[in-house]
Amino acid sequence: MILEKVIDRIVIQSEYKDFVDKYIDNILKEFKGKIHSIYMCGSIPKGIAVPFKSDADFTIVCVNPKDIDYERLSNIKDRLLEEYPVVTKIDTIICSIDDVLNKPNEWGFWVKIICVCMYGHDIGENVPPIVISPEFILDLNRETKEEVNRIHSALSNASDNMLKTRYIKGHSKRLIRALYSLVLEDTGEWQDDISTMKNAILNYCEIDSALVDYLYACYLDSNVLVEEFLGIADEVYSYFENALNTMAASRKSFE
């Protein structure tokens, strides 16, 4: 089975059109000549964003990510968040052209399947079709452990309640996405709707359903005790890691 693009057409609501145009314009002016293409994913390009609740997710592709100074990028975000309070947060991922073309099951998947091109040539068109397979699932999760450890540490040390809420929501979403990747061969498609992901996990995964329901509840309402959440999150990740290791061992036995 070949993965199809999550967003097949761009439908931006009127409340967000000026914001998106201004973000792209600011990025191009600030980093003149260094931007290959700009992409979006999530609710805004799908046309289902909720004013004052939804965030904006951008991806910048360039020759050298080091050319994009994070402080200057952060200044752009701060200015736009002040000007457009309809957006709660702006996330920007930066990757290189080589990342997309040479890591098709990681960055290639992200740009080709998850994102839509807002500016420049869509480099995702140069990524070969992505076939759902154990090899793809393993490659897709190559950095999951590092990401989970990073957010676990950040959440453990967070003192600000707003940060705690954001980390818990983000960590819940990341773990649900990881679990969903395990059932791709069953679903045959990538979903970016968390509720749909949760239901697929409950249908096809052998994990305790209470753990999945807890994560989903935390994604919707992150007002929980950090220690309790981390305990559940660690239990979920342990299941995921064991499943991934089993998949890797099975793949090796056929080589």
Coordinates of N, CA and C in Angstrom, one line a residue:
M1 N 0.8 -1.2 0.0 CA 0.0 0.0 0.0 C 0.9 1.3 0.0
I2 N 0.5 2.2 -0.8 CA 1.2 3.5 -0.9 C 0.5 4.6 -0.1
L3 N 1.2 5.3 0.6 CA 0.6 6.4 1.4 C 0.2 7.5 0.5
E4 N -1.0 8.0 0.8 CA -1.6 9.2 0.1 C -1.4 10.4 0.9
K5 N -1.3 11.6 0.3 CA -1.2 12.9 1.0 C -2.3 13.1 2.0
V6 N -2.0 13.6 3.2 CA -3.0 13.9 4.2 C -3.9 15.0 3.7
I7 N -3.3 16.1 3.2 CA -4.1 17.3 2.8 C -4.0 17.3 1.3
D8 N -5.1 17.1 0.6 CA -5.1 17.0 -0.9 C -5.4 18.4 -1.5
R9 N -5.8 19.4 -0.8 CA -6.0 20.7 -1.3 C -6.0 21.7 -0.1
I10 N -5.6 22.9 -0.4 CA -5.4 24.0 0.6 C -6.7 24.8 0.7
V11 N -7.3 24.8 1.9 CA -8.5 25.6 2.2 C -8.3 26.4 3.4
I12 N -7.8 27.6 3.3 CA -7.5 28.4 4.4 C -8.7 29.4 4.7
Q13 N -9.1 29.4 5.9 CA -10.2 30.3 6.3 C -9.8 31.7 6.3
S14 N -10.8 32.6 6.1 CA -10.5 34.0 5.9 C -9.8 34.6 7.1
E15 N -10.0 34.1 8.3 CA -9.4 34.6 9.5 C -7.9 34.4 9.5
Y16 N -7.4 33.5 8.7 CA -6.0 33.1 8.7 C -5.2 33.5 7.5
K17 N -5.9 34.0 6.4 CA -5.2 34.2 5.1 C -4.1 35.3 5.3
D18 N -4.4 36.4 5.9 CA -3.5 37.5 6.0 C -2.3 37.0 6.9
F19 N -2.6 36.3 7.9 CA -1.5 35.8 8.8 C -0.5 34.9 8.0
V20 N -1.1 33.9 7.3 CA -0.2 33.0 6.5 C 0.6 33.8 5.5
D21 N 0.0 34.7 4.8 CA 0.7 35.5 3.8 C 1.8 36.3 4.4
K22 N 1.5 36.9 5.6 CA 2.5 37.8 6.2 C 3.7 36.9 6.8
Y23 N 3.4 35.7 7.3 CA 4.4 34.9 7.8 C 5.4 34.5 6.7
I24 N 4.9 34.1 5.5 CA 5.7 33.7 4.4 C 6.5 34.9 3.9
D25 N 5.9 36.1 3.8 CA 6.5 37.3 3.4 C 7.7 37.7 4.3
N26 N 7.4 37.6 5.6 CA 8.4 37.9 6.6 C 9.6 37.0 6.5
I27 N 9.4 35.7 6.4 CA 10.4 34.7 6.3 C 11.3 34.9 5.0
L28 N 10.6 35.2 3.9 CA 11.4 35.4 2.7 C 12.2 36.7 2.7
K29 N 11.7 37.7 3.4 CA 12.5 39.0 3.5 C 13.7 38.8 4.5
E30 N 13.4 38.2 5.6 CA 14.4 38.0 6.7 C 15.5 37.1 6.2
F31 N 15.2 36.1 5.5 CA 16.2 35.1 5.0 C 16.3 35.0 3.5
K32 N 16.5 36.2 2.9 CA 16.4 36.4 1.5 C 17.4 35.5 0.8
G33 N 16.9 34.7 -0.2 CA 17.8 33.8 -1.0 C 18.1 32.5 -0.4
K34 N 17.7 32.3 0.9 CA 18.1 31.1 1.6 C 17.0 30.1 1.7
I35 N 15.8 30.5 1.3 CA 14.6 29.6 1.4 C 14.3 28.9 0.1
H36 N 14.2 27.6 0.2 CA 13.8 26.8 -1.0 C 12.3 26.7 -1.1
S37 N 11.7 26.4 0.0 CA 10.2 26.2 -0.1 C 9.7 26.3 1.4
I38 N 8.4 26.6 1.5 CA 7.7 26.7 2.8 C 6.4 25.9 2.7
Y39 N 6.2 25.2 3.8 CA 5.0 24.2 3.9 C 4.2 24.5 5.1
M40 N 3.0 24.0 5.1 CA 2.1 24.0 6.3 C 1.5 22.6 6.5
C41 N 1.2 22.3 7.7 CA 0.4 21.1 8.0 C -0.6 21.5 9.1
G42 N -1.5 20.5 9.4 CA -2.4 20.8 10.5 C -3.7 21.4 10.1
S43 N -4.4 22.1 11.0 CA -5.8 22.5 10.8 C -5.9 23.7 9.9
I44 N -4.9 24.6 9.9 CA -5.1 25.9 9.1 C -5.2 25.6 7.6
P45 N -4.2 24.8 7.0 CA -4.4 24.5 5.5 C -5.5 23.6 5.2
K46 N -6.0 22.9 6.2 CA -7.2 22.0 6.0 C -8.5 22.8 6.1
G47 N -8.5 24.0 6.6 CA -9.7 24.8 6.7 C -10.5 24.5 7.9
I48 N -9.9 23.8 8.9 CA -10.7 23.5 10.1 C -10.2 24.1 11.4
A49 N -9.4 25.1 11.3 CA -8.8 25.8 12.4 C -9.9 26.4 13.3
V50 N -9.7 26.5 14.6 CA -10.6 27.1 15.5 C -9.9 28.4 16.0
P51 N -10.5 29.5 15.7 CA -9.9 30.8 16.2 C -9.7 30.8 17.7
F52 N -8.5 31.3 18.0 CA -8.0 31.4 19.4 C -7.8 30.1 20.1
K53 N -7.8 29.0 19.3 CA -7.5 27.7 19.9 C -6.5 26.9 19.1
S54 N -6.5 27.1 17.8 CA -5.6 26.4 16.9 C -4.2 27.1 16.7
D55 N -3.2 26.3 16.6 CA -1.9 26.9 16.3 C -1.5 26.7 14.8
A56 N -0.4 27.3 14.5 CA 0.1 27.2 13.1 C 1.4 26.4 13.0
D57 N 1.4 25.5 12.0 CA 2.5 24.6 11.9 C 3.2 24.8 10.5
F58 N 4.4 25.3 10.5 CA 5.1 25.5 9.3 C 6.4 24.7 9.2
T59 N 6.8 24.4 8.0 CA 8.1 23.7 7.7 C 8.8 24.5 6.7
I60 N 10.1 24.8 7.0 CA 10.9 25.5 6.0 C 12.0 24.5 5.5
V61 N 12.1 24.5 4.1 CA 13.1 23.6 3.5 C 14.1 24.6 2.9
C62 N 15.4 24.4 3.2 CA 16.5 25.2 2.7 C 17.7 24.3 2.4
V63 N 18.7 24.9 1.8 CA 19.9 24.2 1.5 C 20.7 23.8 2.8
N64 N 20.8 24.8 3.7 CA 21.5 24.6 4.9 C 20.7 25.2 6.1
P65 N 20.1 24.4 7.0 CA 19.3 24.9 8.1 C 20.1 25.9 9.0
K66 N 21.4 25.8 9.0 CA 22.2 26.7 9.8 C 22.1 28.2 9.3
D67 N 21.6 28.3 8.1 CA 21.4 29.7 7.6 C 20.2 30.4 8.2
I68 N 19.3 29.6 8.9 CA 18.1 30.2 9.5 C 18.4 30.4 10.9
D69 N 18.6 31.6 11.3 CA 18.9 32.0 12.7 C 17.6 31.9 13.5
Y70 N 17.7 31.1 14.6 CA 16.5 30.9 15.4 C 16.0 32.1 16.1
E71 N 16.9 33.0 16.5 CA 16.5 34.2 17.2 C 15.7 35.1 16.3
R72 N 16.2 35.3 15.1 CA 15.5 36.1 14.1 C 14.1 35.5 13.8
L73 N 14.1 34.2 13.7 CA 12.9 33.5 13.4 C 11.9 33.7 14.6
S74 N 12.4 33.6 15.8 CA 11.6 33.8 17.0 C 11.0 35.2 17.0
N75 N 11.7 36.2 16.6 CA 11.3 37.6 16.6 C 10.1 37.7 15.6
I76 N 10.1 37.0 14.5 CA 9.0 37.0 13.5 C 7.8 36.4 14.2
K77 N 8.0 35.3 14.8 CA 6.8 34.6 15.5 C 6.2 35.5 16.5
D78 N 7.0 36.1 17.3 CA 6.5 37.0 18.4 C 5.7 38.1 17.9
R79 N 6.2 38.8 16.8 CA 5.5 39.9 16.2 C 4.1 39.5 15.6
L80 N 4.1 38.3 15.0 CA 2.9 37.9 14.3 C 1.9 37.4 15.3
L81 N 2.3 36.8 16.4 CA 1.4 36.3 17.5 C 0.7 37.5 18.1
E82 N 1.5 38.6 18.2 CA 0.9 39.8 18.8 C -0.1 40.5 17.9
E83 N 0.2 40.4 16.6 CA -0.6 41.0 15.6 C -1.9 40.2 15.3
Y84 N -1.7 38.8 15.4 CA -2.8 37.9 15.1 C -3.1 37.0 16.3
P85 N -3.8 37.5 17.3 CA -4.1 36.7 18.4 C -5.0 35.5 18.1
V86 N -5.6 35.5 16.9 CA -6.4 34.3 16.5 C -5.6 33.0 16.5
V87 N -4.3 33.2 16.4 CA -3.3 32.0 16.4 C -2.7 31.9 17.8
T88 N -2.8 30.7 18.4 CA -2.3 30.5 19.7 C -0.8 30.3 19.8
K89 N -0.2 29.7 18.8 CA 1.2 29.3 18.8 C 1.7 29.1 17.4
I90 N 2.9 29.4 17.1 CA 3.5 29.2 15.8 C 4.7 28.2 16.0
D91 N 4.6 27.0 15.3 CA 5.7 26.1 15.3 C 6.3 26.1 14.0
T92 N 7.7 26.1 13.9 CA 8.4 26.0 12.6 C 9.5 25.0 12.7
I93 N 9.4 24.0 11.8 CA 10.4 23.0 11.6 C 11.3 23.4 10.4
I94 N 12.6 23.2 10.6 CA 13.5 23.5 9.5 C 14.3 22.3 9.1
C95 N 14.3 22.0 7.8 CA 15.1 20.9 7.4 C 15.8 21.2 6.0
S96 N 16.7 20.4 5.6 CA 17.4 20.7 4.4 C 16.9 19.9 3.2
I97 N 17.2 20.3 2.0 CA 16.8 19.6 0.8 C 17.3 18.2 0.8
D98 N 18.6 18.1 1.3 CA 19.2 16.7 1.4 C 18.4 15.8 2.4
D99 N 17.9 16.4 3.5 CA 17.1 15.6 4.4 C 15.9 15.0 3.7
V100 N 15.2 15.8 3.0 CA 14.0 15.4 2.3 C 14.3 14.3 1.3
L101 N 15.3 14.5 0.5 CA 15.6 13.6 -0.6 C 16.3 12.3 -0.2
N102 N 17.2 12.4 0.8 CA 18.0 11.3 1.2 C 17.4 10.5 2.4
K103 N 16.3 11.0 3.0 CA 15.7 10.3 4.1 C 14.2 10.2 3.8
P104 N 13.8 9.5 2.7 CA 12.4 9.5 2.3 C 11.4 9.0 3.3
N105 N 11.8 8.1 4.2 CA 10.9 7.5 5.2 C 10.8 8.4 6.4
E106 N 11.6 9.4 6.5 CA 11.6 10.3 7.6 C 11.1 11.7 7.1
W107 N 12.1 12.6 6.7 CA 11.8 13.9 6.2 C 11.0 13.9 4.9
G108 N 11.3 12.9 4.1 CA 10.6 12.8 2.8 C 9.1 12.6 3.1
F109 N 8.8 11.7 4.1 CA 7.4 11.4 4.5 C 6.8 12.6 5.0
W110 N 7.5 13.4 5.8 CA 6.9 14.6 6.5 C 6.5 15.6 5.4
V111 N 7.4 15.9 4.5 CA 7.1 16.9 3.4 C 6.1 16.4 2.4
K112 N 6.3 15.1 2.0 CA 5.4 14.6 0.9 C 4.0 14.2 1.3
I113 N 3.9 13.7 2.5 CA 2.6 13.1 3.0 C 1.9 14.1 3.9
I114 N 2.6 14.7 4.9 CA 1.9 15.4 6.0 C 1.7 16.9 5.6
C115 N 2.6 17.5 4.8 CA 2.6 18.9 4.5 C 2.0 19.2 3.1
V116 N 1.7 20.5 3.0 CA 1.3 21.1 1.7 C 2.2 22.3 1.4
C117 N 2.6 22.4 0.2 CA 3.5 23.5 -0.2 C 2.8 24.8 -0.3
M118 N 3.3 25.9 0.4 CA 2.7 27.2 0.4 C 3.5 28.2 -0.5
Y119 N 4.8 27.9 -0.6 CA 5.7 28.7 -1.4 C 6.8 27.9 -2.0
G120 N 7.2 28.2 -3.2 CA 8.4 27.5 -3.8 C 8.0 26.2 -4.5
H121 N 9.0 25.5 -5.0 CA 8.8 24.2 -5.6 C 8.5 23.1 -4.6
D122 N 7.5 22.4 -4.7 CA 7.2 21.3 -3.8 C 8.2 20.1 -4.0
I123 N 9.2 20.1 -3.1 CA 10.2 19.1 -3.2 C 9.7 17.7 -2.9
G124 N 8.5 17.7 -2.2 CA 7.9 16.4 -1.9 C 7.6 15.6 -3.2
E125 N 7.4 16.3 -4.3 CA 7.1 15.7 -5.6 C 8.3 14.9 -6.1
N126 N 9.5 15.2 -5.5 CA 10.7 14.4 -5.9 C 11.0 13.2 -5.0
V127 N 10.2 13.1 -4.0 CA 10.3 11.9 -3.1 C 9.5 10.7 -3.7
P128 N 10.2 9.6 -3.8 CA 9.5 8.4 -4.4 C 8.2 8.0 -3.6
P129 N 7.3 7.3 -4.2 CA 6.1 6.8 -3.5 C 6.5 6.1 -2.2
I130 N 5.8 6.4 -1.1 CA 6.1 5.8 0.2 C 5.2 4.6 0.4
V131 N 5.8 3.4 0.5 CA 5.1 2.2 0.6 C 5.1 1.8 2.1
I132 N 3.9 1.5 2.6 CA 3.7 1.1 4.0 C 4.4 -0.3 4.2
S133 N 5.3 -0.4 5.1 CA 6.1 -1.6 5.3 C 6.7 -1.5 6.7
P134 N 7.1 -2.7 7.3 CA 7.9 -2.6 8.5 C 9.1 -1.7 8.4
E135 N 9.8 -1.7 7.3 CA 11.0 -0.9 7.1 C 10.6 0.6 7.2
F136 N 9.5 1.0 6.6 CA 9.1 2.4 6.7 C 8.7 2.7 8.1
I137 N 8.0 1.9 8.8 CA 7.6 2.2 10.2 C 8.8 2.3 11.1
L138 N 9.8 1.5 10.9 CA 11.0 1.5 11.7 C 11.8 2.8 11.4
D139 N 11.9 3.2 10.2 CA 12.6 4.4 9.8 C 11.9 5.6 10.3
L140 N 10.5 5.6 10.2 CA 9.7 6.7 10.7 C 9.9 7.0 12.2
N141 N 10.2 5.9 12.9 CA 10.4 6.1 14.4 C 11.8 6.1 14.8
R142 N 12.7 6.4 13.9 CA 14.1 6.4 14.2 C 14.5 7.4 15.3
E143 N 13.8 8.5 15.4 CA 14.1 9.5 16.4 C 13.1 9.6 17.5
T144 N 12.2 8.7 17.5 CA 11.1 8.8 18.5 C 11.6 8.7 20.0
K145 N 12.6 7.8 20.2 CA 13.1 7.6 21.6 C 13.8 8.9 22.0
E146 N 14.5 9.6 21.2 CA 15.2 10.8 21.5 C 14.2 11.9 21.8
E147 N 13.1 12.0 21.0 CA 12.1 13.0 21.2 C 11.4 12.8 22.5
V148 N 11.0 11.5 22.8 CA 10.3 11.2 24.0 C 11.2 11.5 25.2
N149 N 12.5 11.2 25.2 CA 13.4 11.5 26.3 C 13.5 13.0 26.5
R150 N 13.5 13.7 25.4 CA 13.7 15.2 25.5 C 12.5 15.8 26.2
I151 N 11.3 15.5 25.7 CA 10.1 16.1 26.3 C 9.8 15.6 27.7
H152 N 10.2 14.4 28.0 CA 10.1 13.8 29.4 C 11.0 14.7 30.3
S153 N 12.2 15.0 29.9 CA 13.1 15.8 30.7 C 12.5 17.2 30.9
A154 N 12.1 17.8 29.8 CA 11.5 19.1 29.8 C 10.3 19.2 30.7
L155 N 9.4 18.2 30.7 CA 8.2 18.2 31.5 C 8.6 18.1 33.0
S156 N 9.6 17.2 33.2 CA 10.0 17.0 34.6 C 10.5 18.2 35.3
N157 N 11.2 19.1 34.5 CA 11.8 20.3 35.0 C 11.0 21.5 34.8
A158 N 9.8 21.4 34.2 CA 9.0 22.6 33.9 C 8.4 23.1 35.2
S159 N 8.5 24.4 35.5 CA 7.9 25.0 36.7 C 6.7 25.9 36.4
D160 N 6.6 26.3 35.1 CA 5.5 27.1 34.6 C 4.3 26.3 34.2
N161 N 3.1 26.6 34.8 CA 1.9 25.7 34.5 C 1.5 25.7 33.0
M162 N 1.7 26.9 32.4 CA 1.4 26.9 30.9 C 2.3 26.0 30.1
L163 N 3.6 26.0 30.5 CA 4.5 25.1 29.9 C 4.2 23.6 30.1
K164 N 3.8 23.3 31.4 CA 3.4 21.9 31.7 C 2.2 21.5 30.8
T165 N 1.3 22.3 30.7 CA 0.1 22.0 29.9 C 0.5 21.8 28.5
R166 N 1.3 22.6 27.9 CA 1.8 22.5 26.5 C 2.5 21.2 26.3
Y167 N 3.5 20.9 27.3 CA 4.3 19.7 27.2 C 3.4 18.4 27.3
I168 N 2.4 18.4 28.2 CA 1.6 17.2 28.3 C 0.7 17.0 27.1
K169 N 0.2 18.0 26.5 CA -0.6 17.9 25.3 C 0.3 17.4 24.2
G170 N 1.5 18.0 24.0 CA 2.4 17.6 23.0 C 2.9 16.2 23.1
H171 N 3.2 15.8 24.3 CA 3.7 14.5 24.6 C 2.6 13.4 24.3
S172 N 1.4 13.7 24.7 CA 0.3 12.8 24.5 C 0.1 12.6 23.0
K173 N 0.1 13.7 22.2 CA 0.0 13.6 20.8 C 1.1 12.8 20.2
R174 N 2.3 13.0 20.6 CA 3.5 12.3 20.1 C 3.4 10.8 20.3
L175 N 2.9 10.4 21.5 CA 2.8 9.0 21.8 C 1.7 8.4 21.0
I176 N 0.6 9.1 20.9 CA -0.6 8.6 20.1 C -0.1 8.4 18.6
R177 N 0.6 9.3 18.1 CA 1.1 9.2 16.7 C 2.1 8.0 16.6
A178 N 2.9 7.8 17.6 CA 3.8 6.6 17.6 C 3.1 5.3 17.6
L179 N 2.1 5.2 18.4 CA 1.2 4.0 18.5 C 0.5 3.8 17.2
Y180 N 0.0 4.9 16.6 CA -0.7 4.8 15.3 C 0.2 4.2 14.2
S181 N 1.5 4.6 14.2 CA 2.4 4.1 13.2 C 2.5 2.6 13.2
L182 N 2.3 2.0 14.4 CA 2.3 0.5 14.5 C 1.2 -0.2 13.8
V183 N 0.1 0.5 13.5 CA -1.1 -0.1 12.9 C -1.3 0.4 11.4
L184 N -0.3 1.0 10.9 CA -0.4 1.5 9.5 C -0.7 0.4 8.5
E185 N -0.1 -0.8 8.7 CA -0.4 -1.9 7.8 C -1.8 -2.3 7.9
D186 N -2.5 -2.0 9.0 CA -3.9 -2.4 9.1 C -4.8 -1.3 8.5
T187 N -4.4 0.0 8.7 CA -5.3 1.1 8.3 C -5.1 1.4 6.8
G188 N -3.8 1.3 6.4 CA -3.5 1.6 5.0 C -3.4 3.1 4.7
E189 N -3.4 3.9 5.7 CA -3.4 5.4 5.4 C -2.8 6.1 6.7
W190 N -2.2 7.3 6.4 CA -1.8 8.1 7.6 C -2.9 9.0 7.9
Q191 N -3.3 9.1 9.2 CA -4.3 10.0 9.7 C -3.6 11.1 10.5
D192 N -4.1 12.4 10.4 CA -3.6 13.4 11.3 C -4.7 13.8 12.3
D193 N -5.8 13.2 12.3 CA -6.9 13.4 13.3 C -6.7 12.5 14.5
I194 N -6.4 13.1 15.7 CA -6.1 12.4 16.8 C -7.2 11.4 17.3
S195 N -8.4 11.8 17.2 CA -9.5 10.9 17.5 C -9.6 9.7 16.6
T196 N -9.3 9.9 15.3 CA -9.3 8.7 14.4 C -8.1 7.8 14.7
M197 N -7.0 8.4 15.0 CA -5.8 7.7 15.4 C -6.1 6.8 16.6
K198 N -6.7 7.4 17.6 CA -7.0 6.7 18.9 C -7.9 5.5 18.6
N199 N -8.9 5.7 17.8 CA -9.9 4.6 17.5 C -9.2 3.5 16.8
A200 N -8.3 3.8 15.9 CA -7.5 2.8 15.1 C -6.6 2.0 16.0
I201 N -6.0 2.7 17.0 CA -5.1 2.0 17.9 C -5.9 1.1 18.8
L202 N -7.1 1.5 19.3 CA -7.9 0.6 20.1 C -8.4 -0.6 19.3
N203 N -8.6 -0.4 18.0 CA -9.1 -1.5 17.1 C -8.0 -2.5 16.8
Y204 N -6.8 -2.1 16.6 CA -5.7 -2.9 16.1 C -4.6 -3.2 17.0
C205 N -4.4 -2.4 18.1 CA -3.3 -2.6 19.0 C -3.7 -3.4 20.2
E206 N -2.8 -4.2 20.8 CA -3.1 -5.0 21.9 C -2.8 -4.3 23.2
I207 N -2.5 -3.0 23.2 CA -2.2 -2.2 24.3 C -3.4 -2.0 25.2
D208 N -3.3 -1.9 26.5 CA -4.4 -1.7 27.4 C -5.2 -0.4 26.9
S209 N -6.4 -0.6 26.6 CA -7.2 0.6 26.1 C -7.3 1.7 27.1
A210 N -7.2 1.4 28.4 CA -7.3 2.5 29.4 C -6.1 3.5 29.3
L211 N -4.9 2.9 28.8 CA -3.7 3.8 28.7 C -4.0 4.7 27.5
V212 N -4.5 4.2 26.4 CA -4.8 5.0 25.2 C -5.8 6.1 25.5
D213 N -6.9 5.7 26.2 CA -8.0 6.7 26.6 C -7.4 7.8 27.5
Y214 N -6.5 7.4 28.4 CA -5.9 8.4 29.3 C -5.1 9.4 28.5
L215 N -4.2 8.9 27.5 CA -3.4 9.8 26.7 C -4.3 10.8 25.9
Y216 N -5.4 10.2 25.4 CA -6.3 11.0 24.6 C -7.0 12.1 25.4
A217 N -7.4 11.7 26.7 CA -8.0 12.7 27.6 C -7.0 13.8 27.9
C218 N -5.7 13.4 28.1 CA -4.7 14.4 28.4 C -4.4 15.3 27.2
Y219 N -4.6 14.8 26.0 CA -4.4 15.6 24.8 C -5.6 16.7 24.8
L220 N -6.8 16.3 25.2 CA -7.9 17.2 25.2 C -7.9 18.2 26.4
D221 N -7.4 17.7 27.5 CA -7.4 18.5 28.7 C -6.2 18.1 29.5
S222 N -5.1 19.0 29.5 CA -3.8 18.6 30.0 C -3.7 19.0 31.5
N223 N -4.8 19.2 32.2 CA -4.8 19.6 33.6 C -4.7 18.4 34.5
V224 N -3.5 17.7 34.5 CA -3.3 16.5 35.3 C -2.0 16.6 36.0
L225 N -1.8 15.8 37.0 CA -0.5 15.8 37.7 C 0.6 15.3 36.9
V226 N 1.7 16.0 36.9 CA 2.8 15.7 36.0 C 3.4 14.3 36.3
E227 N 3.5 14.0 37.6 CA 4.0 12.7 38.0 C 3.1 11.5 37.5
E228 N 1.8 11.7 37.6 CA 0.9 10.7 37.2 C 1.0 10.5 35.7
F229 N 1.0 11.6 35.0 CA 1.1 11.6 33.5 C 2.4 10.9 33.0
L230 N 3.5 11.2 33.6 CA 4.8 10.7 33.2 C 4.8 9.2 33.4
G231 N 4.1 8.7 34.5 CA 4.1 7.3 34.8 C 3.3 6.5 33.7
I232 N 2.2 7.1 33.3 CA 1.4 6.5 32.2 C 2.1 6.6 30.9
A233 N 2.7 7.7 30.6 CA 3.5 7.9 29.4 C 4.6 6.9 29.3
D234 N 5.3 6.7 30.4 CA 6.4 5.7 30.3 C 5.9 4.3 30.1
E235 N 4.8 4.0 30.6 CA 4.2 2.7 30.4 C 3.8 2.5 28.9
V236 N 3.2 3.5 28.3 CA 2.8 3.5 26.9 C 4.1 3.4 26.0
Y237 N 5.1 4.2 26.4 CA 6.3 4.1 25.5 C 7.0 2.7 25.6
S238 N 7.0 2.1 26.8 CA 7.5 0.8 27.0 C 6.9 -0.2 26.1
Y239 N 5.5 -0.1 26.0 CA 4.8 -1.0 25.1 C 5.2 -0.7 23.6
F240 N 5.3 0.5 23.3 CA 5.6 0.9 21.9 C 7.0 0.4 21.6
E241 N 8.0 0.6 22.4 CA 9.4 0.2 22.2 C 9.5 -1.3 22.0
N242 N 8.8 -2.0 22.8 CA 8.8 -3.5 22.7 C 8.2 -3.9 21.4
A243 N 7.1 -3.3 21.0 CA 6.5 -3.6 19.7 C 7.4 -3.3 18.5
L244 N 8.1 -2.2 18.6 CA 9.0 -1.8 17.6 C 10.2 -2.8 17.5
N245 N 10.7 -3.2 18.7 CA 11.8 -4.1 18.7 C 11.4 -5.5 18.1
T246 N 10.2 -5.9 18.4 CA 9.7 -7.1 17.9 C 9.6 -7.1 16.3
M247 N 9.1 -5.9 15.9 CA 9.0 -5.7 14.4 C 10.4 -5.7 13.8
A248 N 11.4 -5.1 14.4 CA 12.7 -5.1 13.9 C 13.3 -6.5 13.9
A249 N 13.1 -7.3 14.9 CA 13.6 -8.7 15.0 C 13.0 -9.5 13.9
S250 N 11.7 -9.4 13.7 CA 11.0 -10.1 12.7 C 11.5 -9.8 11.3
R251 N 11.8 -8.6 11.1 CA 12.3 -8.1 9.8 C 13.7 -8.8 9.5
K252 N 14.5 -8.8 10.6 CA 15.8 -9.4 10.4 C 15.8 -10.8 10.1
S253 N 14.8 -11.5 10.7 CA 14.7 -13.0 10.5 C 14.4 -13.4 9.1
F254 N 13.8 -12.4 8.3 CA 13.5 -12.7 6.9 C 14.6 -12.2 5.9
E255 N 15.6 -11.6 6.5 CA 16.7 -11.1 5.6 C 17.6 -12.3 5.2

